[in-house]
């Protein structure tokens, strides 16, 4: 059975809503898919290797008063506990949230891509970027879930 492991960070619940919506859709559309979900603050170093496909999801946040970073828990997970991970070409899907009131709108995308490039991960489909309130953007999430499923075909 194919498996998807999701590691996400969410401060006010928006990323969590996107992950929940995705998960609901996947469970009705892909009954044979095993989906596991974990919060970044609870993830250990080797959790990043779980699943045939890994999904990382986070909002864009600030760090030391500078904007354009990943949520603090995701940043700490990737930069500390998973800093020595070798993803060995693993297919990875990315979800990033942001808000256009901020100068570095959705810049978490770039932060995730930098991590994948330096840890041998393979972005297997275009990232899902949700700008502003995710409530009302469920159709976009549903459409993207179909793109995510192509990641299982692209496994090496
Ligand atoms: C302190 C703070 C800093 C933020 N910085 C950014 C940013 O640099 N770029 C951006 O696009 N959005 C930024 N946002 C907006 C969040 O990414 C957006 O509200 C997101 O939906 C929050 O998702 P979450 O509740 O899952 O963390 C920031 C929000 C806050 C409160």
Short mmCIF file of N, CA and C and ligand atoms in Angstrom, two decimals:
data_model
loop_
_atom_site.label_atom_id
_atom_site.label_comp_id
_atom_site.label_asym_id
_atom_site.label_seq_id
_atom_site.Cartn_x
_atom_site.Cartn_y
_atom_site.Cartn_z
N UNK A 1 0.85 -1.21 0.00
CA UNK A 1 0.00 0.00 0.00
C UNK A 1 0.88 1.25 0.00
N UNK A 2 0.59 2.22 -0.88
CA UNK A 2 1.40 3.44 -0.87
C UNK A 2 1.16 4.24 0.42
N UNK A 3 2.19 4.95 0.85
CA UNK A 3 2.03 5.72 2.10
C UNK A 3 2.53 7.15 1.94
N UNK A 4 1.82 8.04 2.60
CA UNK A 4 2.17 9.47 2.61
C UNK A 4 2.39 9.87 4.06
N UNK A 5 3.55 10.45 4.35
CA UNK A 5 3.78 10.96 5.70
C UNK A 5 3.78 12.48 5.66
N UNK A 6 2.94 13.09 6.50
CA UNK A 6 2.81 14.55 6.52
C UNK A 6 3.41 15.09 7.81
N UNK A 7 4.31 16.06 7.66
CA UNK A 7 4.83 16.78 8.83
C UNK A 7 4.44 18.25 8.63
N UNK A 8 3.72 18.82 9.59
CA UNK A 8 3.26 20.19 9.39
C UNK A 8 3.44 21.03 10.65
N UNK A 9 3.47 22.34 10.44
CA UNK A 9 3.52 23.29 11.56
C UNK A 9 2.44 24.33 11.31
N UNK A 10 1.75 24.71 12.38
CA UNK A 10 0.66 25.66 12.22
C UNK A 10 0.53 26.49 13.48
N UNK A 11 0.48 27.78 13.33
CA UNK A 11 0.42 28.65 14.51
C UNK A 11 -1.02 28.95 14.89
N UNK A 12 -1.80 29.46 13.92
CA UNK A 12 -3.19 29.82 14.26
C UNK A 12 -4.19 28.82 13.69
N UNK A 13 -3.69 27.73 13.10
CA UNK A 13 -4.60 26.68 12.62
C UNK A 13 -4.85 26.68 11.13
N UNK A 14 -4.31 27.64 10.39
CA UNK A 14 -4.59 27.70 8.95
C UNK A 14 -3.94 26.54 8.19
N UNK A 15 -2.67 26.27 8.48
CA UNK A 15 -2.00 25.16 7.80
C UNK A 15 -2.66 23.85 8.20
N UNK A 16 -3.06 23.77 9.45
CA UNK A 16 -3.74 22.56 9.91
C UNK A 16 -5.04 22.35 9.12
N UNK A 17 -5.76 23.42 8.85
CA UNK A 17 -6.99 23.31 8.06
C UNK A 17 -6.69 22.79 6.66
N UNK A 18 -5.62 23.28 6.06
CA UNK A 18 -5.25 22.83 4.70
C UNK A 18 -4.89 21.34 4.73
N UNK A 19 -4.12 20.95 5.72
CA UNK A 19 -3.72 19.53 5.84
C UNK A 19 -4.95 18.65 6.09
N UNK A 20 -5.85 19.10 6.95
CA UNK A 20 -7.07 18.32 7.23
C UNK A 20 -7.92 18.17 5.97
N UNK A 21 -8.04 19.26 5.22
CA UNK A 21 -8.84 19.24 3.98
C UNK A 21 -8.23 18.27 2.97
N UNK A 22 -6.91 18.34 2.86
CA UNK A 22 -6.20 17.44 1.94
C UNK A 22 -6.40 15.99 2.36
N UNK A 23 -6.25 15.75 3.64
CA UNK A 23 -6.35 14.39 4.15
C UNK A 23 -7.76 13.82 3.91
N UNK A 24 -8.77 14.64 4.18
CA UNK A 24 -10.16 14.21 3.94
C UNK A 24 -10.35 13.83 2.48
N UNK A 25 -9.83 14.67 1.60
CA UNK A 25 -10.02 14.39 0.18
C UNK A 25 -9.28 13.12 -0.22
N UNK A 26 -8.06 12.97 0.27
CA UNK A 26 -7.28 11.78 -0.09
C UNK A 26 -7.96 10.51 0.40
N UNK A 27 -8.54 10.58 1.60
CA UNK A 27 -9.12 9.34 2.13
C UNK A 27 -10.37 8.94 1.35
N UNK A 28 -11.08 9.92 0.75
CA UNK A 28 -12.24 9.50 -0.06
C UNK A 28 -11.82 9.16 -1.50
N UNK A 29 -10.78 9.82 -2.01
CA UNK A 29 -10.39 9.58 -3.42
C UNK A 29 -9.39 8.44 -3.58
N UNK A 30 -8.59 8.17 -2.54
CA UNK A 30 -7.51 7.18 -2.65
C UNK A 30 -7.58 6.24 -1.45
N UNK A 31 -8.54 5.35 -1.49
CA UNK A 31 -8.79 4.50 -0.33
C UNK A 31 -7.60 3.63 0.05
N UNK A 32 -6.75 3.29 -0.92
CA UNK A 32 -5.63 2.39 -0.61
C UNK A 32 -4.40 3.13 -0.09
N UNK A 33 -4.50 4.44 0.06
CA UNK A 33 -3.36 5.24 0.52
C UNK A 33 -3.34 5.32 2.06
N UNK A 34 -2.19 5.01 2.65
CA UNK A 34 -2.04 5.18 4.10
C UNK A 34 -1.47 6.57 4.35
N UNK A 35 -2.18 7.37 5.14
CA UNK A 35 -1.72 8.73 5.43
C UNK A 35 -1.42 8.85 6.93
N UNK A 36 -0.22 9.28 7.26
CA UNK A 36 0.12 9.55 8.66
C UNK A 36 0.45 11.03 8.79
N UNK A 37 0.07 11.61 9.91
CA UNK A 37 0.23 13.06 10.10
C UNK A 37 0.93 13.33 11.42
N UNK A 38 1.84 14.27 11.40
CA UNK A 38 2.62 14.58 12.59
C UNK A 38 2.89 16.09 12.66
N UNK A 39 2.83 16.64 13.85
CA UNK A 39 3.21 18.04 14.01
C UNK A 39 4.73 18.16 14.06
N UNK A 40 5.25 19.23 13.49
CA UNK A 40 6.71 19.40 13.42
C UNK A 40 7.35 19.38 14.81
N UNK A 41 6.65 19.93 15.81
CA UNK A 41 7.26 20.00 17.14
C UNK A 41 7.41 18.63 17.77
N UNK A 42 6.66 17.64 17.23
CA UNK A 42 6.75 16.28 17.77
C UNK A 42 7.61 15.37 16.90
N UNK A 43 8.07 15.89 15.77
CA UNK A 43 8.82 15.04 14.82
C UNK A 43 10.27 14.87 15.26
N UNK A 44 10.74 13.62 15.14
CA UNK A 44 12.14 13.32 15.45
C UNK A 44 12.92 13.27 14.14
N UNK A 45 14.22 13.23 14.26
CA UNK A 45 15.09 13.30 13.08
C UNK A 45 14.68 12.31 11.99
N UNK A 46 14.47 11.05 12.38
CA UNK A 46 14.23 10.05 11.34
C UNK A 46 12.79 10.03 10.83
N UNK A 47 11.91 10.83 11.41
CA UNK A 47 10.53 10.88 10.90
C UNK A 47 10.50 11.45 9.48
N UNK A 48 11.50 12.21 9.13
CA UNK A 48 11.53 12.81 7.79
C UNK A 48 11.72 11.76 6.70
N UNK A 49 12.15 10.57 7.10
CA UNK A 49 12.35 9.50 6.11
C UNK A 49 11.11 8.64 5.94
N UNK A 50 10.07 8.90 6.72
CA UNK A 50 8.87 8.04 6.66
C UNK A 50 8.04 8.30 5.40
N UNK A 51 7.30 7.27 4.99
CA UNK A 51 6.38 7.41 3.87
C UNK A 51 7.07 7.21 2.53
N UNK A 52 6.33 6.68 1.56
CA UNK A 52 6.88 6.61 0.20
C UNK A 52 7.04 8.03 -0.33
N UNK A 53 6.09 8.88 0.07
CA UNK A 53 6.15 10.30 -0.29
C UNK A 53 6.04 11.08 1.02
N UNK A 54 6.84 12.13 1.13
CA UNK A 54 6.81 13.00 2.31
C UNK A 54 6.11 14.30 1.92
N UNK A 55 5.29 14.82 2.82
CA UNK A 55 4.68 16.12 2.60
C UNK A 55 5.05 17.04 3.75
N UNK A 56 5.63 18.18 3.42
CA UNK A 56 5.98 19.18 4.44
C UNK A 56 5.04 20.37 4.26
N UNK A 57 4.45 20.84 5.35
CA UNK A 57 3.50 21.96 5.26
C UNK A 57 3.77 22.97 6.37
N UNK A 58 3.81 24.23 6.01
CA UNK A 58 4.08 25.28 7.01
C UNK A 58 3.60 26.63 6.47
N UNK A 59 3.30 27.51 7.40
CA UNK A 59 3.07 28.89 6.99
C UNK A 59 4.40 29.63 6.95
N UNK A 60 4.36 30.81 6.33
CA UNK A 60 5.52 31.72 6.36
C UNK A 60 5.37 32.58 7.60
N UNK A 61 6.47 32.78 8.31
CA UNK A 61 6.39 33.46 9.60
C UNK A 61 7.61 34.35 9.78
N UNK A 62 7.74 34.93 10.95
CA UNK A 62 8.94 35.75 11.16
C UNK A 62 9.89 35.05 12.14
N UNK A 63 11.12 35.51 12.12
CA UNK A 63 12.14 34.96 13.01
C UNK A 63 13.00 36.12 13.46
N UNK A 64 13.08 36.33 14.76
CA UNK A 64 13.84 37.47 15.28
C UNK A 64 13.39 38.77 14.62
N UNK A 65 12.07 38.92 14.49
CA UNK A 65 11.46 40.12 13.91
C UNK A 65 11.70 40.28 12.41
N UNK A 66 12.33 39.30 11.76
CA UNK A 66 12.51 39.36 10.30
C UNK A 66 11.50 38.41 9.68
N UNK A 67 10.76 38.89 8.68
CA UNK A 67 9.73 38.05 8.07
C UNK A 67 10.32 37.14 6.98
N UNK A 68 9.45 36.26 6.48
CA UNK A 68 9.86 35.42 5.34
C UNK A 68 10.49 34.10 5.73
N UNK A 69 10.33 33.68 6.98
CA UNK A 69 10.86 32.37 7.41
C UNK A 69 9.72 31.36 7.52
N UNK A 70 10.07 30.11 7.72
CA UNK A 70 9.06 29.10 8.01
C UNK A 70 8.60 29.25 9.45
N UNK A 71 7.44 28.71 9.76
CA UNK A 71 6.96 28.63 11.14
C UNK A 71 8.08 28.12 12.04
N UNK A 72 8.18 28.69 13.21
CA UNK A 72 9.28 28.39 14.14
C UNK A 72 9.47 26.88 14.38
N UNK A 73 8.38 26.13 14.51
CA UNK A 73 8.51 24.70 14.80
C UNK A 73 9.05 23.94 13.59
N UNK A 74 8.63 24.34 12.39
CA UNK A 74 9.15 23.69 11.19
C UNK A 74 10.63 24.05 11.01
N UNK A 75 10.95 25.30 11.24
CA UNK A 75 12.34 25.75 11.09
C UNK A 75 13.24 25.00 12.07
N UNK A 76 12.80 24.89 13.30
CA UNK A 76 13.62 24.18 14.29
C UNK A 76 13.78 22.71 13.94
N UNK A 77 12.70 22.11 13.44
CA UNK A 77 12.79 20.70 13.05
C UNK A 77 13.80 20.53 11.91
N UNK A 78 13.68 21.34 10.86
CA UNK A 78 14.54 21.15 9.70
C UNK A 78 15.99 21.57 9.99
N UNK A 79 16.14 22.65 10.73
CA UNK A 79 17.51 23.18 10.92
C UNK A 79 18.26 22.53 12.08
N UNK A 80 17.51 21.90 12.97
CA UNK A 80 18.20 21.27 14.11
C UNK A 80 18.08 19.76 14.04
N UNK A 81 16.90 19.21 14.34
CA UNK A 81 16.79 17.75 14.45
C UNK A 81 17.03 17.04 13.11
N UNK A 82 16.55 17.64 12.01
CA UNK A 82 16.70 16.96 10.71
C UNK A 82 17.82 17.58 9.87
N UNK A 83 18.75 18.23 10.52
CA UNK A 83 19.78 18.95 9.76
C UNK A 83 20.74 18.03 9.02
N UNK A 84 20.90 16.81 9.51
CA UNK A 84 21.82 15.88 8.85
C UNK A 84 21.10 14.84 7.99
N UNK A 85 19.82 15.04 7.76
CA UNK A 85 19.05 14.03 7.00
C UNK A 85 19.54 13.94 5.55
N UNK A 86 19.49 12.72 5.03
CA UNK A 86 19.74 12.54 3.59
C UNK A 86 18.46 11.94 3.02
N UNK A 87 17.74 12.74 2.26
CA UNK A 87 16.45 12.28 1.73
C UNK A 87 16.63 11.33 0.54
N UNK A 88 17.84 11.21 0.06
CA UNK A 88 18.18 10.20 -0.96
C UNK A 88 17.20 10.19 -2.14
N UNK A 89 16.86 11.35 -2.61
CA UNK A 89 15.98 11.44 -3.79
C UNK A 89 14.50 11.22 -3.49
N UNK A 90 14.17 11.23 -2.22
CA UNK A 90 12.77 10.98 -1.83
C UNK A 90 11.83 12.02 -2.45
N UNK A 91 10.67 11.57 -2.99
CA UNK A 91 9.71 12.54 -3.50
C UNK A 91 9.03 13.31 -2.37
N UNK A 92 9.02 14.62 -2.49
CA UNK A 92 8.48 15.48 -1.43
C UNK A 92 7.47 16.46 -2.03
N UNK A 93 6.30 16.56 -1.39
CA UNK A 93 5.32 17.59 -1.74
C UNK A 93 5.41 18.70 -0.71
N UNK A 94 5.12 19.93 -1.14
CA UNK A 94 5.24 21.08 -0.24
C UNK A 94 3.96 21.90 -0.22
N UNK A 95 3.57 22.30 0.99
CA UNK A 95 2.44 23.24 1.14
C UNK A 95 2.95 24.43 1.93
N UNK A 96 2.71 25.61 1.40
CA UNK A 96 3.17 26.83 2.08
C UNK A 96 2.01 27.81 2.15
N UNK A 97 1.86 28.43 3.30
CA UNK A 97 0.85 29.47 3.44
C UNK A 97 1.52 30.82 3.63
N UNK A 98 0.78 31.86 3.32
CA UNK A 98 1.31 33.21 3.50
C UNK A 98 0.16 34.21 3.43
N UNK A 99 0.53 35.47 3.47
CA UNK A 99 -0.46 36.53 3.46
C UNK A 99 0.13 37.70 2.68
N UNK A 100 -0.68 38.28 1.79
CA UNK A 100 -0.13 39.33 0.93
C UNK A 100 0.03 40.68 1.63
N UNK A 101 -0.28 40.71 2.92
CA UNK A 101 0.03 41.93 3.67
C UNK A 101 1.51 41.98 4.04
N UNK A 102 2.21 40.87 3.85
CA UNK A 102 3.63 40.81 4.20
C UNK A 102 4.48 40.95 2.95
N UNK A 103 5.60 41.65 3.10
CA UNK A 103 6.49 41.91 1.96
C UNK A 103 6.98 40.60 1.33
N UNK A 104 7.46 39.67 2.16
CA UNK A 104 7.96 38.39 1.64
C UNK A 104 6.81 37.38 1.55
N UNK A 105 5.85 37.69 0.70
CA UNK A 105 4.64 36.87 0.61
C UNK A 105 4.98 35.42 0.20
N UNK A 106 4.59 34.50 1.07
CA UNK A 106 4.77 33.08 0.75
C UNK A 106 6.21 32.63 0.60
N UNK A 107 7.12 33.34 1.21
CA UNK A 107 8.54 33.04 1.01
C UNK A 107 9.00 31.72 1.66
N UNK A 108 8.12 31.15 2.47
CA UNK A 108 8.43 29.83 3.02
C UNK A 108 8.74 28.83 1.91
N UNK A 109 8.17 29.06 0.73
CA UNK A 109 8.43 28.18 -0.42
C UNK A 109 9.92 28.06 -0.68
N UNK A 110 10.55 29.22 -0.72
CA UNK A 110 11.99 29.27 -0.99
C UNK A 110 12.78 28.55 0.12
N UNK A 111 12.33 28.74 1.35
CA UNK A 111 13.01 28.09 2.49
C UNK A 111 12.92 26.58 2.38
N UNK A 112 11.75 26.09 2.02
CA UNK A 112 11.58 24.65 1.85
C UNK A 112 12.47 24.14 0.70
N UNK A 113 12.48 24.89 -0.40
CA UNK A 113 13.27 24.44 -1.56
C UNK A 113 14.75 24.39 -1.22
N UNK A 114 15.21 25.37 -0.45
CA UNK A 114 16.62 25.37 -0.04
C UNK A 114 16.93 24.11 0.76
N UNK A 115 16.00 23.74 1.65
CA UNK A 115 16.21 22.54 2.46
C UNK A 115 16.27 21.30 1.55
N UNK A 116 15.33 21.19 0.64
CA UNK A 116 15.33 20.01 -0.25
C UNK A 116 16.61 19.93 -1.07
N UNK A 117 17.04 21.06 -1.58
CA UNK A 117 18.25 21.05 -2.42
C UNK A 117 19.47 20.60 -1.63
N UNK A 118 19.54 21.02 -0.38
CA UNK A 118 20.74 20.68 0.39
C UNK A 118 20.63 19.34 1.12
N UNK A 119 19.45 18.69 1.01
CA UNK A 119 19.30 17.39 1.68
C UNK A 119 18.83 16.32 0.72
N UNK A 120 19.02 16.58 -0.57
CA UNK A 120 18.80 15.55 -1.57
C UNK A 120 17.34 15.09 -1.66
N UNK A 121 16.42 16.01 -1.43
CA UNK A 121 15.00 15.69 -1.60
C UNK A 121 14.55 16.12 -2.98
N UNK A 122 13.50 15.49 -3.48
CA UNK A 122 13.02 15.80 -4.84
C UNK A 122 11.62 16.37 -4.76
N UNK A 123 11.48 17.65 -5.09
CA UNK A 123 10.14 18.25 -5.12
C UNK A 123 9.40 17.59 -6.28
N UNK A 124 8.38 16.78 -5.96
CA UNK A 124 7.81 15.91 -7.00
C UNK A 124 6.64 16.54 -7.74
N UNK A 125 6.15 17.66 -7.26
CA UNK A 125 5.13 18.40 -8.01
C UNK A 125 5.21 19.86 -7.57
N UNK A 126 4.55 20.74 -8.28
CA UNK A 126 4.58 22.16 -7.91
C UNK A 126 4.07 22.33 -6.48
N UNK A 127 4.72 23.16 -5.67
CA UNK A 127 4.22 23.38 -4.32
C UNK A 127 2.80 23.96 -4.34
N UNK A 128 2.02 23.61 -3.32
CA UNK A 128 0.71 24.25 -3.14
C UNK A 128 0.94 25.50 -2.29
N UNK A 129 0.66 26.66 -2.88
CA UNK A 129 0.88 27.92 -2.16
C UNK A 129 -0.48 28.56 -1.90
N UNK A 130 -0.80 28.71 -0.63
CA UNK A 130 -2.10 29.29 -0.25
C UNK A 130 -1.84 30.66 0.37
N UNK A 131 -2.24 31.68 -0.36
CA UNK A 131 -2.05 33.04 0.14
C UNK A 131 -3.38 33.56 0.68
N UNK A 132 -3.32 34.13 1.87
CA UNK A 132 -4.47 34.67 2.61
C UNK A 132 -5.33 33.53 3.18
N UNK A 133 -6.48 33.90 3.69
CA UNK A 133 -7.32 32.94 4.41
C UNK A 133 -7.55 31.65 3.61
N UNK A 134 -7.19 30.51 4.16
CA UNK A 134 -7.39 29.26 3.41
C UNK A 134 -8.85 28.82 3.35
N UNK A 135 -9.67 29.37 4.27
CA UNK A 135 -11.10 28.99 4.27
C UNK A 135 -11.73 29.59 3.01
N UNK A 136 -12.28 28.71 2.16
CA UNK A 136 -12.80 29.17 0.87
C UNK A 136 -11.87 28.76 -0.28
N UNK A 137 -10.69 28.24 0.06
CA UNK A 137 -9.74 27.81 -0.99
C UNK A 137 -9.67 26.27 -1.06
N UNK A 138 -10.71 25.63 -0.59
CA UNK A 138 -10.70 24.15 -0.51
C UNK A 138 -10.64 23.51 -1.90
N UNK A 139 -11.23 24.16 -2.91
CA UNK A 139 -11.21 23.58 -4.25
C UNK A 139 -9.77 23.52 -4.80
N UNK A 140 -9.01 24.54 -4.49
CA UNK A 140 -7.60 24.57 -4.90
C UNK A 140 -6.83 23.41 -4.24
N UNK A 141 -7.14 23.17 -2.99
CA UNK A 141 -6.49 22.07 -2.24
C UNK A 141 -6.87 20.73 -2.87
N UNK A 142 -8.16 20.61 -3.20
CA UNK A 142 -8.64 19.36 -3.80
C UNK A 142 -7.94 19.11 -5.15
N UNK A 143 -7.85 20.16 -5.96
CA UNK A 143 -7.20 20.00 -7.27
C UNK A 143 -5.73 19.61 -7.10
N UNK A 144 -5.09 20.22 -6.11
CA UNK A 144 -3.66 19.94 -5.90
C UNK A 144 -3.46 18.51 -5.41
N UNK A 145 -4.41 17.98 -4.68
CA UNK A 145 -4.25 16.61 -4.16
C UNK A 145 -4.08 15.63 -5.32
N UNK A 146 -4.68 15.97 -6.47
CA UNK A 146 -4.50 15.08 -7.63
C UNK A 146 -3.07 15.17 -8.17
N UNK A 147 -2.52 16.36 -8.11
CA UNK A 147 -1.11 16.52 -8.53
C UNK A 147 -0.20 15.75 -7.58
N UNK A 148 -0.52 15.82 -6.30
CA UNK A 148 0.29 15.12 -5.31
C UNK A 148 0.32 13.61 -5.58
N UNK A 149 -0.79 13.09 -6.06
CA UNK A 149 -0.85 11.65 -6.31
C UNK A 149 0.12 11.23 -7.42
N UNK A 150 0.48 12.16 -8.30
CA UNK A 150 1.45 11.81 -9.36
C UNK A 150 2.83 11.54 -8.75
N UNK A 151 3.06 11.99 -7.53
CA UNK A 151 4.35 11.76 -6.87
C UNK A 151 4.61 10.28 -6.65
N UNK A 152 3.52 9.52 -6.51
CA UNK A 152 3.70 8.09 -6.27
C UNK A 152 4.15 7.38 -7.54
N UNK A 153 3.82 7.96 -8.70
CA UNK A 153 4.26 7.36 -9.96
C UNK A 153 5.70 7.72 -10.28
N UNK A 154 6.16 8.85 -9.71
CA UNK A 154 7.50 9.34 -10.06
C UNK A 154 8.58 8.78 -9.14
N UNK A 155 8.19 7.84 -8.25
CA UNK A 155 9.20 7.28 -7.33
C UNK A 155 10.26 6.52 -8.10
N UNK A 156 11.51 6.73 -7.70
CA UNK A 156 12.58 6.03 -8.42
C UNK A 156 12.85 4.69 -7.75
C1 LIG B 1 4.03 37.27 13.08
C2 LIG B 1 3.61 36.85 11.70
C3 LIG B 1 4.52 36.87 10.67
C4 LIG B 1 4.15 36.49 9.37
N1 LIG B 1 5.05 36.59 8.35
C5 LIG B 1 4.65 36.33 7.09
C6 LIG B 1 5.56 36.49 6.01
O1 LIG B 1 6.72 36.87 6.14
N2 LIG B 1 5.10 36.22 4.74
C7 LIG B 1 3.82 35.80 4.50
O2 LIG B 1 3.48 35.56 3.35
N3 LIG B 1 2.94 35.63 5.53
C8 LIG B 1 3.32 35.88 6.80
N4 LIG B 1 2.43 35.72 7.84
C9 LIG B 1 1.06 35.25 7.54
C10 LIG B 1 0.87 33.74 7.80
O3 LIG B 1 1.74 32.95 7.01
C11 LIG B 1 -0.58 33.36 7.48
O4 LIG B 1 -1.44 34.06 8.33
C12 LIG B 1 -0.86 31.86 7.59
O5 LIG B 1 -2.15 31.59 7.06
C13 LIG B 1 -0.79 31.37 9.02
O6 LIG B 1 -0.91 29.96 9.02
P1 LIG B 1 -0.81 29.10 10.38
O7 LIG B 1 -1.98 29.51 11.24
O8 LIG B 1 -0.94 27.70 9.94
O9 LIG B 1 0.51 29.38 10.99
C14 LIG B 1 2.80 36.08 9.13
C15 LIG B 1 1.87 36.08 10.17
C16 LIG B 1 2.26 36.47 11.44
C17 LIG B 1 1.22 36.52 12.53
#
